Amino acid sequence: MTNNKFKIANRKSQIENQITDLLDPDKIKAHLKTERIGGKILVYDSTSSTNDIAAEYAKNKQNDGMVIFAEEQIAGRGRVGNKWLSGRADSILCSIVLIENKLNAELLSLTCAVAVAETIGRTGGSQAKIKWPNDIMLNGKKVAGILLESRSLPISPFDSAQGEKLLHAERRRGIKSKIYIAGIGINCHQKKDSFSVQIQPAATSLDMESNSVSDRILLAKRLLTSIDQWLETAEKNGDKVIDRWRELSIQLSHRVTLLFNGTSFTGHCIGIDPEEGLIIQLDTGGVRMFNAAHTIVAKPPA
Ligand code: BTN
């Protein structure tokens, strides 16, 4: 080993020693009381995107409920083509394989958002809230995000870059895909300067909001338990998810501006439809629904 390589290896092991909550499948599984989620758990040290790994495992029906975690992603992705960047061992980065689905994409997306918001709960004294479709907010800043992708094998090959578009393309063609990958990123140990200057005003982490150090293993257990319970609830009675979403939404009863396929719409958010998405009373008159796959939430109107 050259001197430089030795220094790098030594530095890496120093960093590892400081991380006390490295993800470990056995620790996450210990006393995990879930029905469907987390029967199989894998932890990757580093991978491209956990959603890609999960999509591979989703080819086997027996992997329903499987969860893929990673300490680091080198090609993590967010909604609408954004990158999802995170330092090593700073976050919960995971993807859940959902093969046996009774829920449509919109309700599944709301269910995941409710489950993640409840997992984060009252960190730092404030209840985590949902900014439709899938941003989880703490004290007005984004602390977590969810990327729901579908695949429709064997009808057509899964194209990860097209994942979100596929959800709706399939619906229009009448093909009801039953396979979803729910990718979840929760910021845990980031500090202010972990985020780029541009996103610093809008991003936060659990540690920043609580002034303490979060325990990612405990959080992972709570997350899987919450997803498991809310999926079961949604399948039995979707209205319960809608009711909880209404309590946690930061947009309900507020003015919002949305970009739908590039066109801007402003109005009052009056509700959520479990199949069609956000319901807006438009300033220009009329009520219109906006689905998550084609809509971007713009900055709040002045
Ligand atoms: C968003 O808010 O834009 C969604 C972010 C989703 C990030 C997670 S991290 C784990 C999974 N793998 C990915 O590449 N993305 C999701």
PDB file of C-alpha atoms and ligand atoms in Angstrom:
ATOM      1  CA  MET A   1       0.000   0.000   0.000  1.00  0.00           C
ATOM      2  CA  THR A   2       1.442   3.407  -0.961  1.00  0.00           C
ATOM      3  CA  ASN A   3       1.639   6.111   1.676  1.00  0.00           C
ATOM      4  CA  ASN A   4      -1.265   7.983   0.087  1.00  0.00           C
ATOM      5  CA  LYS A   5      -3.445   4.894  -0.166  1.00  0.00           C
ATOM      6  CA  PHE A   6      -2.674   4.124   3.465  1.00  0.00           C
ATOM      7  CA  LYS A   7      -3.734   7.638   4.465  1.00  0.00           C
ATOM      8  CA  ILE A   8      -7.008   7.343   2.526  1.00  0.00           C
ATOM      9  CA  ALA A   9      -7.790   3.895   3.992  1.00  0.00           C
ATOM     10  CA  ASN A  10      -6.940   5.137   7.453  1.00  0.00           C
ATOM     11  CA  ARG A  11      -9.144   8.213   7.050  1.00  0.00           C
ATOM     12  CA  LYS A  12     -12.011   5.992   5.809  1.00  0.00           C
ATOM     13  CA  SER A  13     -11.749   3.733   8.830  1.00  0.00           C
ATOM     14  CA  GLN A  14     -11.619   6.769  11.135  1.00  0.00           C
ATOM     15  CA  ILE A  15     -14.859   8.016   9.582  1.00  0.00           C
ATOM     16  CA  GLU A  16     -16.437   4.532   9.843  1.00  0.00           C
ATOM     17  CA  ASN A  17     -15.521   4.389  13.521  1.00  0.00           C
ATOM     18  CA  GLN A  18     -17.337   7.639  14.165  1.00  0.00           C
ATOM     19  CA  ILE A  19     -20.508   6.350  12.534  1.00  0.00           C
ATOM     20  CA  THR A  20     -22.350   4.436  15.187  1.00  0.00           C
ATOM     21  CA  ASP A  21     -25.522   3.788  13.242  1.00  0.00           C
ATOM     22  CA  LEU A  22     -24.187   2.004  10.137  1.00  0.00           C
ATOM     23  CA  LEU A  23     -27.107   0.147   8.604  1.00  0.00           C
ATOM     24  CA  ASP A  24     -27.130  -3.553   9.290  1.00  0.00           C
ATOM     25  CA  PRO A  25     -29.907  -5.874   8.025  1.00  0.00           C
ATOM     26  CA  ASP A  26     -29.904  -7.981  11.202  1.00  0.00           C
ATOM     27  CA  LYS A  27     -30.222  -4.932  13.456  1.00  0.00           C
ATOM     28  CA  ILE A  28     -33.038  -3.504  11.341  1.00  0.00           C
ATOM     29  CA  LYS A  29     -34.838  -6.852  11.322  1.00  0.00           C
ATOM     30  CA  ALA A  30     -34.474  -7.456  15.066  1.00  0.00           C
ATOM     31  CA  HIS A  31     -37.941  -7.339  16.683  1.00  0.00           C
ATOM     32  CA  LEU A  32     -39.417  -5.923  13.472  1.00  0.00           C
ATOM     33  CA  LYS A  33     -43.123  -6.731  13.654  1.00  0.00           C
ATOM     34  CA  THR A  34     -44.267  -6.228  10.079  1.00  0.00           C
ATOM     35  CA  GLU A  35     -46.541  -8.412   7.959  1.00  0.00           C
ATOM     36  CA  ARG A  36     -45.434  -7.577   4.455  1.00  0.00           C
ATOM     37  CA  ILE A  37     -42.510  -5.155   4.476  1.00  0.00           C
ATOM     38  CA  GLY A  38     -38.929  -6.058   5.350  1.00  0.00           C
ATOM     39  CA  GLY A  39     -39.055  -9.875   5.287  1.00  0.00           C
ATOM     40  CA  LYS A  40     -35.950  -9.550   3.104  1.00  0.00           C
ATOM     41  CA  ILE A  41     -33.562  -6.657   3.700  1.00  0.00           C
ATOM     42  CA  LEU A  42     -30.336  -5.906   1.849  1.00  0.00           C
ATOM     43  CA  VAL A  43     -27.870  -3.147   2.677  1.00  0.00           C
ATOM     44  CA  TYR A  44     -25.474  -1.965  -0.029  1.00  0.00           C
ATOM     45  CA  ASP A  45     -22.405  -0.041   0.971  1.00  0.00           C
ATOM     46  CA  SER A  46     -22.513   1.892  -2.297  1.00  0.00           C
ATOM     47  CA  THR A  47     -24.731   1.557  -5.334  1.00  0.00           C
ATOM     48  CA  SER A  48     -26.032   3.560  -8.288  1.00  0.00           C
ATOM     49  CA  SER A  49     -29.628   3.940  -7.081  1.00  0.00           C
ATOM     50  CA  THR A  50     -31.485   1.643  -4.702  1.00  0.00           C
ATOM     51  CA  ASN A  51     -34.499   1.955  -7.035  1.00  0.00           C
ATOM     52  CA  ASP A  52     -32.473   0.242  -9.792  1.00  0.00           C
ATOM     53  CA  ILE A  53     -31.458  -2.623  -7.509  1.00  0.00           C
ATOM     54  CA  ALA A  54     -35.055  -2.987  -6.292  1.00  0.00           C
ATOM     55  CA  ALA A  55     -36.315  -3.073  -9.905  1.00  0.00           C
ATOM     56  CA  GLU A  56     -34.061  -6.074 -10.553  1.00  0.00           C
ATOM     57  CA  TYR A  57     -35.389  -7.909  -7.488  1.00  0.00           C
ATOM     58  CA  ALA A  58     -38.955  -7.005  -8.467  1.00  0.00           C
ATOM     59  CA  LYS A  59     -38.686  -9.488 -11.359  1.00  0.00           C
ATOM     60  CA  ASN A  60     -39.194 -12.251  -8.818  1.00  0.00           C
ATOM     61  CA  LYS A  61     -42.691 -12.308  -7.287  1.00  0.00           C
ATOM     62  CA  GLN A  62     -41.313 -13.763  -4.077  1.00  0.00           C
ATOM     63  CA  ASN A  63     -39.573 -10.479  -3.357  1.00  0.00           C
ATOM     64  CA  ASP A  64     -42.742  -8.545  -2.530  1.00  0.00           C
ATOM     65  CA  GLY A  65     -41.981  -6.349   0.479  1.00  0.00           C
ATOM     66  CA  MET A  66     -38.203  -6.603   0.070  1.00  0.00           C
ATOM     67  CA  VAL A  67     -36.245  -3.503   1.075  1.00  0.00           C
ATOM     68  CA  ILE A  68     -32.931  -2.348  -0.362  1.00  0.00           C
ATOM     69  CA  PHE A  69     -30.901   0.154   1.674  1.00  0.00           C
ATOM     70  CA  ALA A  70     -27.644   1.872   0.713  1.00  0.00           C
ATOM     71  CA  GLU A  71     -25.136   3.901   2.669  1.00  0.00           C
ATOM     72  CA  GLU A  72     -24.297   5.792  -0.501  1.00  0.00           C
ATOM     73  CA  GLN A  73     -25.785   6.257  -3.967  1.00  0.00           C
ATOM     74  CA  ILE A  74     -23.695   7.490  -6.828  1.00  0.00           C
ATOM     75  CA  ALA A  75     -26.655   8.053  -9.165  1.00  0.00           C
ATOM     76  CA  GLY A  76     -29.520   8.686  -6.738  1.00  0.00           C
ATOM     77  CA  ARG A  77     -32.482  10.300  -8.427  1.00  0.00           C
ATOM     78  CA  GLY A  78     -35.399  12.408  -7.331  1.00  0.00           C
ATOM     79  CA  ARG A  79     -38.685  13.390  -8.933  1.00  0.00           C
ATOM     80  CA  VAL A  80     -38.988  15.153 -12.276  1.00  0.00           C
ATOM     81  CA  GLY A  81     -35.480  14.234 -13.372  1.00  0.00           C
ATOM     82  CA  ASN A  82     -33.693  15.758 -10.366  1.00  0.00           C
ATOM     83  CA  LYS A  83     -30.607  14.191  -8.794  1.00  0.00           C
ATOM     84  CA  TRP A  84     -30.798  13.048  -5.160  1.00  0.00           C
ATOM     85  CA  LEU A  85     -27.450  13.769  -3.559  1.00  0.00           C
ATOM     86  CA  SER A  86     -26.398  12.532  -0.149  1.00  0.00           C
ATOM     87  CA  GLY A  87     -23.101  12.038   1.653  1.00  0.00           C
ATOM     88  CA  ARG A  88     -22.078   8.573   2.789  1.00  0.00           C
ATOM     89  CA  ALA A  89     -24.049   7.242   5.795  1.00  0.00           C
ATOM     90  CA  ASP A  90     -25.853  10.563   6.176  1.00  0.00           C
ATOM     91  CA  SER A  91     -29.354   9.404   5.266  1.00  0.00           C
ATOM     92  CA  ILE A  92     -31.896   6.682   5.016  1.00  0.00           C
ATOM     93  CA  LEU A  93     -31.765   5.749   1.329  1.00  0.00           C
ATOM     94  CA  CYS A  94     -34.038   2.829   0.588  1.00  0.00           C
ATOM     95  CA  SER A  95     -36.354   1.273  -1.958  1.00  0.00           C
ATOM     96  CA  ILE A  96     -39.282  -0.997  -1.241  1.00  0.00           C
ATOM     97  CA  VAL A  97     -40.399  -3.636  -3.743  1.00  0.00           C
ATOM     98  CA  LEU A  98     -44.209  -3.710  -4.021  1.00  0.00           C
ATOM     99  CA  ILE A  99     -45.407  -6.487  -6.294  1.00  0.00           C
ATOM    100  CA  GLU A 100     -48.816  -7.564  -4.976  1.00  0.00           C
ATOM    101  CA  ASN A 101     -50.673  -4.250  -5.185  1.00  0.00           C
ATOM    102  CA  LYS A 102     -54.318  -3.442  -4.789  1.00  0.00           C
ATOM    103  CA  LEU A 103     -53.700   0.331  -4.738  1.00  0.00           C
ATOM    104  CA  ASN A 104     -53.430   2.637  -7.736  1.00  0.00           C
ATOM    105  CA  ALA A 105     -50.377   4.872  -8.140  1.00  0.00           C
ATOM    106  CA  GLU A 106     -51.957   8.048  -6.673  1.00  0.00           C
ATOM    107  CA  LEU A 107     -53.232   6.369  -3.507  1.00  0.00           C
ATOM    108  CA  LEU A 108     -49.997   4.434  -3.106  1.00  0.00           C
ATOM    109  CA  SER A 109     -48.078   7.679  -3.375  1.00  0.00           C
ATOM    110  CA  LEU A 110     -50.279   9.368  -0.723  1.00  0.00           C
ATOM    111  CA  THR A 111     -49.930   6.316   1.522  1.00  0.00           C
ATOM    112  CA  CYS A 112     -46.135   6.405   1.333  1.00  0.00           C
ATOM    113  CA  ALA A 113     -46.126  10.146   2.058  1.00  0.00           C
ATOM    114  CA  VAL A 114     -48.337   9.695   5.132  1.00  0.00           C
ATOM    115  CA  ALA A 115     -46.178   6.780   6.348  1.00  0.00           C
ATOM    116  CA  VAL A 116     -42.919   8.729   5.981  1.00  0.00           C
ATOM    117  CA  ALA A 117     -44.351  11.873   7.608  1.00  0.00           C
ATOM    118  CA  GLU A 118     -45.565   9.792  10.540  1.00  0.00           C
ATOM    119  CA  THR A 119     -42.172   8.061  10.839  1.00  0.00           C
ATOM    120  CA  ILE A 120     -40.465  11.411  11.186  1.00  0.00           C
ATOM    121  CA  GLY A 121     -43.271  12.533  13.452  1.00  0.00           C
ATOM    122  CA  ARG A 122     -42.506  15.353  15.827  1.00  0.00           C
ATOM    123  CA  THR A 123     -38.767  15.655  15.349  1.00  0.00           C
ATOM    124  CA  GLY A 124     -37.579  18.943  16.789  1.00  0.00           C
ATOM    125  CA  GLY A 125     -40.984  19.539  18.336  1.00  0.00           C
ATOM    126  CA  SER A 126     -42.803  20.043  15.024  1.00  0.00           C
ATOM    127  CA  GLN A 127     -44.966  17.553  13.213  1.00  0.00           C
ATOM    128  CA  ALA A 128     -43.541  16.597   9.792  1.00  0.00           C
ATOM    129  CA  LYS A 129     -45.897  17.716   7.023  1.00  0.00           C
ATOM    130  CA  ILE A 130     -46.569  16.685   3.442  1.00  0.00           C
ATOM    131  CA  LYS A 131     -46.050  18.963   0.489  1.00  0.00           C
ATOM    132  CA  TRP A 132     -47.860  17.245  -2.352  1.00  0.00           C
ATOM    133  CA  PRO A 133     -46.982  15.023  -3.961  1.00  0.00           C
ATOM    134  CA  ASN A 134     -44.136  13.560  -2.014  1.00  0.00           C
ATOM    135  CA  ASP A 135     -42.007  16.096  -0.190  1.00  0.00           C
ATOM    136  CA  ILE A 136     -41.854  15.674   3.578  1.00  0.00           C
ATOM    137  CA  MET A 137     -41.289  18.968   5.353  1.00  0.00           C
ATOM    138  CA  LEU A 138     -40.047  19.857   8.841  1.00  0.00           C
ATOM    139  CA  ASN A 139     -40.409  23.447   9.977  1.00  0.00           C
ATOM    140  CA  GLY A 140     -41.000  24.507   6.373  1.00  0.00           C
ATOM    141  CA  LYS A 141     -37.924  22.766   4.906  1.00  0.00           C
ATOM    142  CA  LYS A 142     -37.646  19.519   2.983  1.00  0.00           C
ATOM    143  CA  VAL A 143     -36.332  16.637   5.082  1.00  0.00           C
ATOM    144  CA  ALA A 144     -37.378  13.663   2.954  1.00  0.00           C
ATOM    145  CA  GLY A 145     -38.620  12.733  -0.496  1.00  0.00           C
ATOM    146  CA  ILE A 146     -40.266   9.769  -2.146  1.00  0.00           C
ATOM    147  CA  LEU A 147     -39.838   8.568  -5.713  1.00  0.00           C
ATOM    148  CA  LEU A 148     -42.502   6.090  -6.781  1.00  0.00           C
ATOM    149  CA  GLU A 149     -41.696   4.238  -9.986  1.00  0.00           C
ATOM    150  CA  SER A 150     -43.535   1.466 -11.747  1.00  0.00           C
ATOM    151  CA  ARG A 151     -42.565  -1.325 -14.052  1.00  0.00           C
ATOM    152  CA  SER A 152     -44.763  -3.324 -16.315  1.00  0.00           C
ATOM    153  CA  LEU A 153     -42.680  -6.340 -17.230  1.00  0.00           C
ATOM    154  CA  PRO A 154     -43.180  -8.554 -19.144  1.00  0.00           C
ATOM    155  CA  ILE A 155     -45.308  -6.208 -21.303  1.00  0.00           C
ATOM    156  CA  SER A 156     -42.544  -3.649 -21.772  1.00  0.00           C
ATOM    157  CA  PRO A 157     -39.066  -3.346 -20.326  1.00  0.00           C
ATOM    158  CA  PHE A 158     -38.660  -1.110 -17.289  1.00  0.00           C
ATOM    159  CA  ASP A 159     -37.065   2.160 -18.194  1.00  0.00           C
ATOM    160  CA  SER A 160     -35.975   3.739 -14.932  1.00  0.00           C
ATOM    161  CA  ALA A 161     -35.633   7.226 -16.399  1.00  0.00           C
ATOM    162  CA  GLN A 162     -39.225   6.986 -17.559  1.00  0.00           C
ATOM    163  CA  GLY A 163     -40.533   5.459 -14.343  1.00  0.00           C
ATOM    164  CA  GLU A 164     -42.890   8.242 -13.315  1.00  0.00           C
ATOM    165  CA  LYS A 165     -44.223   8.753 -16.835  1.00  0.00           C
ATOM    166  CA  LEU A 166     -44.927   5.046 -17.096  1.00  0.00           C
ATOM    167  CA  LEU A 167     -47.340   5.215 -14.178  1.00  0.00           C
ATOM    168  CA  HIS A 168     -49.707   7.343 -16.223  1.00  0.00           C
ATOM    169  CA  ALA A 169     -48.925   6.028 -19.688  1.00  0.00           C
ATOM    170  CA  GLU A 170     -49.924   2.605 -18.443  1.00  0.00           C
ATOM    171  CA  ARG A 171     -53.178   3.888 -17.023  1.00  0.00           C
ATOM    172  CA  ARG A 172     -54.119   5.574 -20.288  1.00  0.00           C
ATOM    173  CA  ARG A 173     -53.420   2.381 -22.201  1.00  0.00           C
ATOM    174  CA  GLY A 174     -55.550   0.483 -19.708  1.00  0.00           C
ATOM    175  CA  ILE A 175     -52.618  -1.572 -18.456  1.00  0.00           C
ATOM    176  CA  LYS A 176     -52.752  -1.703 -14.689  1.00  0.00           C
ATOM    177  CA  SER A 177     -49.195  -2.221 -13.575  1.00  0.00           C
ATOM    178  CA  LYS A 178     -49.058  -4.051 -10.297  1.00  0.00           C
ATOM    179  CA  ILE A 179     -45.385  -3.531  -9.618  1.00  0.00           C
ATOM    180  CA  TYR A 180     -44.061  -0.427  -7.884  1.00  0.00           C
ATOM    181  CA  ILE A 181     -40.775   0.620  -6.388  1.00  0.00           C
ATOM    182  CA  ALA A 182     -41.114   3.132  -3.558  1.00  0.00           C
ATOM    183  CA  GLY A 183     -37.771   4.925  -3.172  1.00  0.00           C
ATOM    184  CA  ILE A 184     -37.408   6.920   0.035  1.00  0.00           C
ATOM    185  CA  GLY A 185     -34.681   9.350   1.033  1.00  0.00           C
ATOM    186  CA  ILE A 186     -34.625  10.850   4.561  1.00  0.00           C
ATOM    187  CA  ASN A 187     -31.956  13.387   5.508  1.00  0.00           C
ATOM    188  CA  CYS A 188     -30.548  12.419   8.907  1.00  0.00           C
ATOM    189  CA  HIS A 189     -27.026  13.586   9.719  1.00  0.00           C
ATOM    190  CA  GLN A 190     -26.592  16.438   7.229  1.00  0.00           C
ATOM    191  CA  LYS A 191     -25.415  19.789   8.487  1.00  0.00           C
ATOM    192  CA  LYS A 192     -26.211  23.082   6.806  1.00  0.00           C
ATOM    193  CA  ASP A 193     -23.101  22.983   4.638  1.00  0.00           C
ATOM    194  CA  SER A 194     -23.798  19.394   3.544  1.00  0.00           C
ATOM    195  CA  PHE A 195     -26.317  20.961   1.143  1.00  0.00           C
ATOM    196  CA  SER A 196     -25.368  23.104  -1.840  1.00  0.00           C
ATOM    197  CA  VAL A 197     -25.714  26.846  -1.300  1.00  0.00           C
ATOM    198  CA  GLN A 198     -28.707  26.902  -3.652  1.00  0.00           C
ATOM    199  CA  ILE A 199     -30.731  24.369  -1.699  1.00  0.00           C
ATOM    200  CA  GLN A 200     -29.612  25.364   1.824  1.00  0.00           C
ATOM    201  CA  PRO A 201     -32.631  27.654   2.377  1.00  0.00           C
ATOM    202  CA  ALA A 202     -35.033  24.838   1.469  1.00  0.00           C
ATOM    203  CA  ALA A 203     -33.413  21.701   2.904  1.00  0.00           C
ATOM    204  CA  THR A 204     -32.916  20.299   6.366  1.00  0.00           C
ATOM    205  CA  SER A 205     -32.102  17.095   8.236  1.00  0.00           C
ATOM    206  CA  LEU A 206     -33.408  15.381  11.354  1.00  0.00           C
ATOM    207  CA  ASP A 207     -30.245  16.267  13.285  1.00  0.00           C
ATOM    208  CA  MET A 208     -30.466  19.917  12.286  1.00  0.00           C
ATOM    209  CA  GLU A 209     -34.054  20.194  13.464  1.00  0.00           C
ATOM    210  CA  SER A 210     -33.593  18.324  16.745  1.00  0.00           C
ATOM    211  CA  ASN A 211     -30.093  19.410  17.781  1.00  0.00           C
ATOM    212  CA  SER A 212     -29.343  15.767  18.499  1.00  0.00           C
ATOM    213  CA  VAL A 213     -28.022  12.806  16.538  1.00  0.00           C
ATOM    214  CA  SER A 214     -30.673  10.603  14.997  1.00  0.00           C
ATOM    215  CA  ASP A 215     -30.384   6.833  15.066  1.00  0.00           C
ATOM    216  CA  ARG A 216     -30.799   5.545  11.517  1.00  0.00           C
ATOM    217  CA  ILE A 217     -31.377   1.942  12.577  1.00  0.00           C
ATOM    218  CA  LEU A 218     -34.265   2.927  14.818  1.00  0.00           C
ATOM    219  CA  LEU A 219     -35.569   5.191  12.087  1.00  0.00           C
ATOM    220  CA  ALA A 220     -35.350   2.383   9.499  1.00  0.00           C
ATOM    221  CA  LYS A 221     -37.359   0.085  11.786  1.00  0.00           C
ATOM    222  CA  ARG A 222     -39.995   2.772  12.335  1.00  0.00           C
ATOM    223  CA  LEU A 223     -40.153   3.522   8.632  1.00  0.00           C
ATOM    224  CA  LEU A 224     -40.750  -0.112   7.630  1.00  0.00           C
ATOM    225  CA  THR A 225     -43.336  -0.523  10.387  1.00  0.00           C
ATOM    226  CA  SER A 226     -45.156   2.634   9.340  1.00  0.00           C
ATOM    227  CA  ILE A 227     -45.155   1.702   5.632  1.00  0.00           C
ATOM    228  CA  ASP A 228     -46.400  -1.787   6.506  1.00  0.00           C
ATOM    229  CA  GLN A 229     -49.260  -0.482   8.654  1.00  0.00           C
ATOM    230  CA  TRP A 230     -50.341   2.296   6.295  1.00  0.00           C
ATOM    231  CA  LEU A 231     -50.341  -0.029   3.270  1.00  0.00           C
ATOM    232  CA  GLU A 232     -52.611  -2.401   5.146  1.00  0.00           C
ATOM    233  CA  THR A 233     -54.860   0.482   6.191  1.00  0.00           C
ATOM    234  CA  ALA A 234     -55.000   1.845   2.622  1.00  0.00           C
ATOM    235  CA  GLU A 235     -55.992  -1.525   1.213  1.00  0.00           C
ATOM    236  CA  LYS A 236     -58.809  -1.877   3.736  1.00  0.00           C
ATOM    237  CA  ASN A 237     -60.022   1.721   3.711  1.00  0.00           C
ATOM    238  CA  GLY A 238     -58.368   4.334   1.500  1.00  0.00           C
ATOM    239  CA  ASP A 239     -60.392   7.110   3.168  1.00  0.00           C
ATOM    240  CA  LYS A 240     -58.299   6.757   6.324  1.00  0.00           C
ATOM    241  CA  VAL A 241     -55.190   7.631   4.315  1.00  0.00           C
ATOM    242  CA  ILE A 242     -56.968  10.594   2.727  1.00  0.00           C
ATOM    243  CA  ASP A 243     -58.105  11.815   6.174  1.00  0.00           C
ATOM    244  CA  ARG A 244     -54.573  11.629   7.565  1.00  0.00           C
ATOM    245  CA  TRP A 245     -53.171  13.251   4.417  1.00  0.00           C
ATOM    246  CA  ARG A 246     -55.602  16.144   4.918  1.00  0.00           C
ATOM    247  CA  GLU A 247     -54.295  16.635   8.478  1.00  0.00           C
ATOM    248  CA  LEU A 248     -50.678  16.569   7.357  1.00  0.00           C
ATOM    249  CA  SER A 249     -50.929  18.572   4.117  1.00  0.00           C
ATOM    250  CA  ILE A 250     -49.340  22.015   4.019  1.00  0.00           C
ATOM    251  CA  GLN A 251     -51.235  22.918   0.851  1.00  0.00           C
ATOM    252  CA  LEU A 252     -54.825  22.060   1.681  1.00  0.00           C
ATOM    253  CA  SER A 253     -56.898  25.274   1.927  1.00  0.00           C
ATOM    254  CA  HIS A 254     -53.949  27.297   0.667  1.00  0.00           C
ATOM    255  CA  ARG A 255     -53.156  28.904  -2.652  1.00  0.00           C
ATOM    256  CA  VAL A 256     -50.817  26.927  -4.897  1.00  0.00           C
ATOM    257  CA  THR A 257     -49.240  27.372  -8.284  1.00  0.00           C
ATOM    258  CA  LEU A 258     -48.674  24.252 -10.339  1.00  0.00           C
ATOM    259  CA  LEU A 259     -46.930  23.606 -13.621  1.00  0.00           C
ATOM    260  CA  PHE A 260     -48.802  20.959 -15.564  1.00  0.00           C
ATOM    261  CA  ASN A 261     -46.997  19.807 -18.700  1.00  0.00           C
ATOM    262  CA  GLY A 262     -45.279  23.207 -18.711  1.00  0.00           C
ATOM    263  CA  THR A 263     -48.445  25.339 -18.286  1.00  0.00           C
ATOM    264  CA  SER A 264     -48.890  27.325 -15.054  1.00  0.00           C
ATOM    265  CA  PHE A 265     -52.123  27.099 -12.995  1.00  0.00           C
ATOM    266  CA  THR A 266     -52.861  29.008  -9.775  1.00  0.00           C
ATOM    267  CA  GLY A 267     -55.729  28.479  -7.376  1.00  0.00           C
ATOM    268  CA  HIS A 268     -56.933  27.229  -4.023  1.00  0.00           C
ATOM    269  CA  CYS A 269     -56.211  23.646  -2.993  1.00  0.00           C
ATOM    270  CA  ILE A 270     -59.566  22.182  -1.986  1.00  0.00           C
ATOM    271  CA  GLY A 271     -58.758  18.501  -1.680  1.00  0.00           C
ATOM    272  CA  ILE A 272     -57.104  15.344  -2.916  1.00  0.00           C
ATOM    273  CA  ASP A 273     -58.586  12.618  -5.086  1.00  0.00           C
ATOM    274  CA  PRO A 274     -57.235   9.100  -4.472  1.00  0.00           C
ATOM    275  CA  GLU A 275     -57.175   8.417  -8.214  1.00  0.00           C
ATOM    276  CA  GLU A 276     -56.691  11.765  -9.934  1.00  0.00           C
ATOM    277  CA  GLY A 277     -54.489  13.793  -7.568  1.00  0.00           C
ATOM    278  CA  LEU A 278     -54.629  17.345  -6.193  1.00  0.00           C
ATOM    279  CA  ILE A 279     -57.977  19.205  -6.584  1.00  0.00           C
ATOM    280  CA  ILE A 280     -57.643  22.936  -7.282  1.00  0.00           C
ATOM    281  CA  GLN A 281     -60.280  25.672  -7.482  1.00  0.00           C
ATOM    282  CA  LEU A 282     -58.613  27.673 -10.242  1.00  0.00           C
ATOM    283  CA  ASP A 283     -58.357  31.485 -10.152  1.00  0.00           C
ATOM    284  CA  THR A 284     -59.503  31.440 -13.765  1.00  0.00           C
ATOM    285  CA  GLY A 285     -62.663  29.540 -12.766  1.00  0.00           C
ATOM    286  CA  GLY A 286     -63.536  25.889 -12.527  1.00  0.00           C
ATOM    287  CA  VAL A 287     -62.104  22.992 -10.608  1.00  0.00           C
ATOM    288  CA  ARG A 288     -59.334  20.856 -11.979  1.00  0.00           C
ATOM    289  CA  MET A 289     -57.389  17.805 -10.799  1.00  0.00           C
ATOM    290  CA  PHE A 290     -53.640  17.429 -11.224  1.00  0.00           C
ATOM    291  CA  ASN A 291     -51.835  14.104 -11.223  1.00  0.00           C
ATOM    292  CA  ALA A 292     -48.431  13.720  -9.608  1.00  0.00           C
ATOM    293  CA  ALA A 293     -46.624  12.376 -12.646  1.00  0.00           C
ATOM    294  CA  HIS A 294     -47.092  15.462 -14.838  1.00  0.00           C
ATOM    295  CA  THR A 295     -47.206  18.227 -12.258  1.00  0.00           C
ATOM    296  CA  ILE A 296     -44.539  20.345 -10.596  1.00  0.00           C
ATOM    297  CA  VAL A 297     -45.378  22.507  -7.582  1.00  0.00           C
ATOM    298  CA  ALA A 298     -44.068  26.025  -8.216  1.00  0.00           C
ATOM    299  CA  LYS A 299     -43.122  28.588  -5.556  1.00  0.00           C
ATOM    300  CA  PRO A 300     -46.166  29.791  -3.558  1.00  0.00           C
ATOM    301  CA  PRO A 301     -47.915  32.725  -5.225  1.00  0.00           C
ATOM    302  CA  ALA A 302     -47.410  36.126  -3.601  1.00  0.00           C
TER     303      ALA A 302
HETATM  304  C1  BTN B   1     -37.699  13.576  -4.457  1.00  0.00           C
HETATM  305  O1  BTN B   1     -38.053  14.235  -3.487  1.00  0.00           O
HETATM  306  O2  BTN B   1     -37.396  14.124  -5.525  1.00  0.00           O
HETATM  307  C2  BTN B   1     -37.627  12.072  -4.327  1.00  0.00           C
HETATM  308  C3  BTN B   1     -36.307  11.632  -3.753  1.00  0.00           C
HETATM  309  C4  BTN B   1     -36.193  10.136  -3.607  1.00  0.00           C
HETATM  310  C5  BTN B   1     -34.801   9.717  -3.198  1.00  0.00           C
HETATM  311  C6  BTN B   1     -34.726   8.265  -2.895  1.00  0.00           C
HETATM  312  S1  BTN B   1     -33.202   7.823  -2.128  1.00  0.00           S
HETATM  313  C7  BTN B   1     -33.578   6.140  -2.319  1.00  0.00           C
HETATM  314  C8  BTN B   1     -34.213   5.968  -3.680  1.00  0.00           C
HETATM  315  N1  BTN B   1     -33.203   5.792  -4.709  1.00  0.00           N
HETATM  316  C9  BTN B   1     -33.163   6.819  -5.555  1.00  0.00           C
HETATM  317  O3  BTN B   1     -32.381   6.924  -6.508  1.00  0.00           O
HETATM  318  N2  BTN B   1     -34.087   7.717  -5.221  1.00  0.00           N
HETATM  319  C10 BTN B   1     -34.857   7.302  -4.069  1.00  0.00           C
END
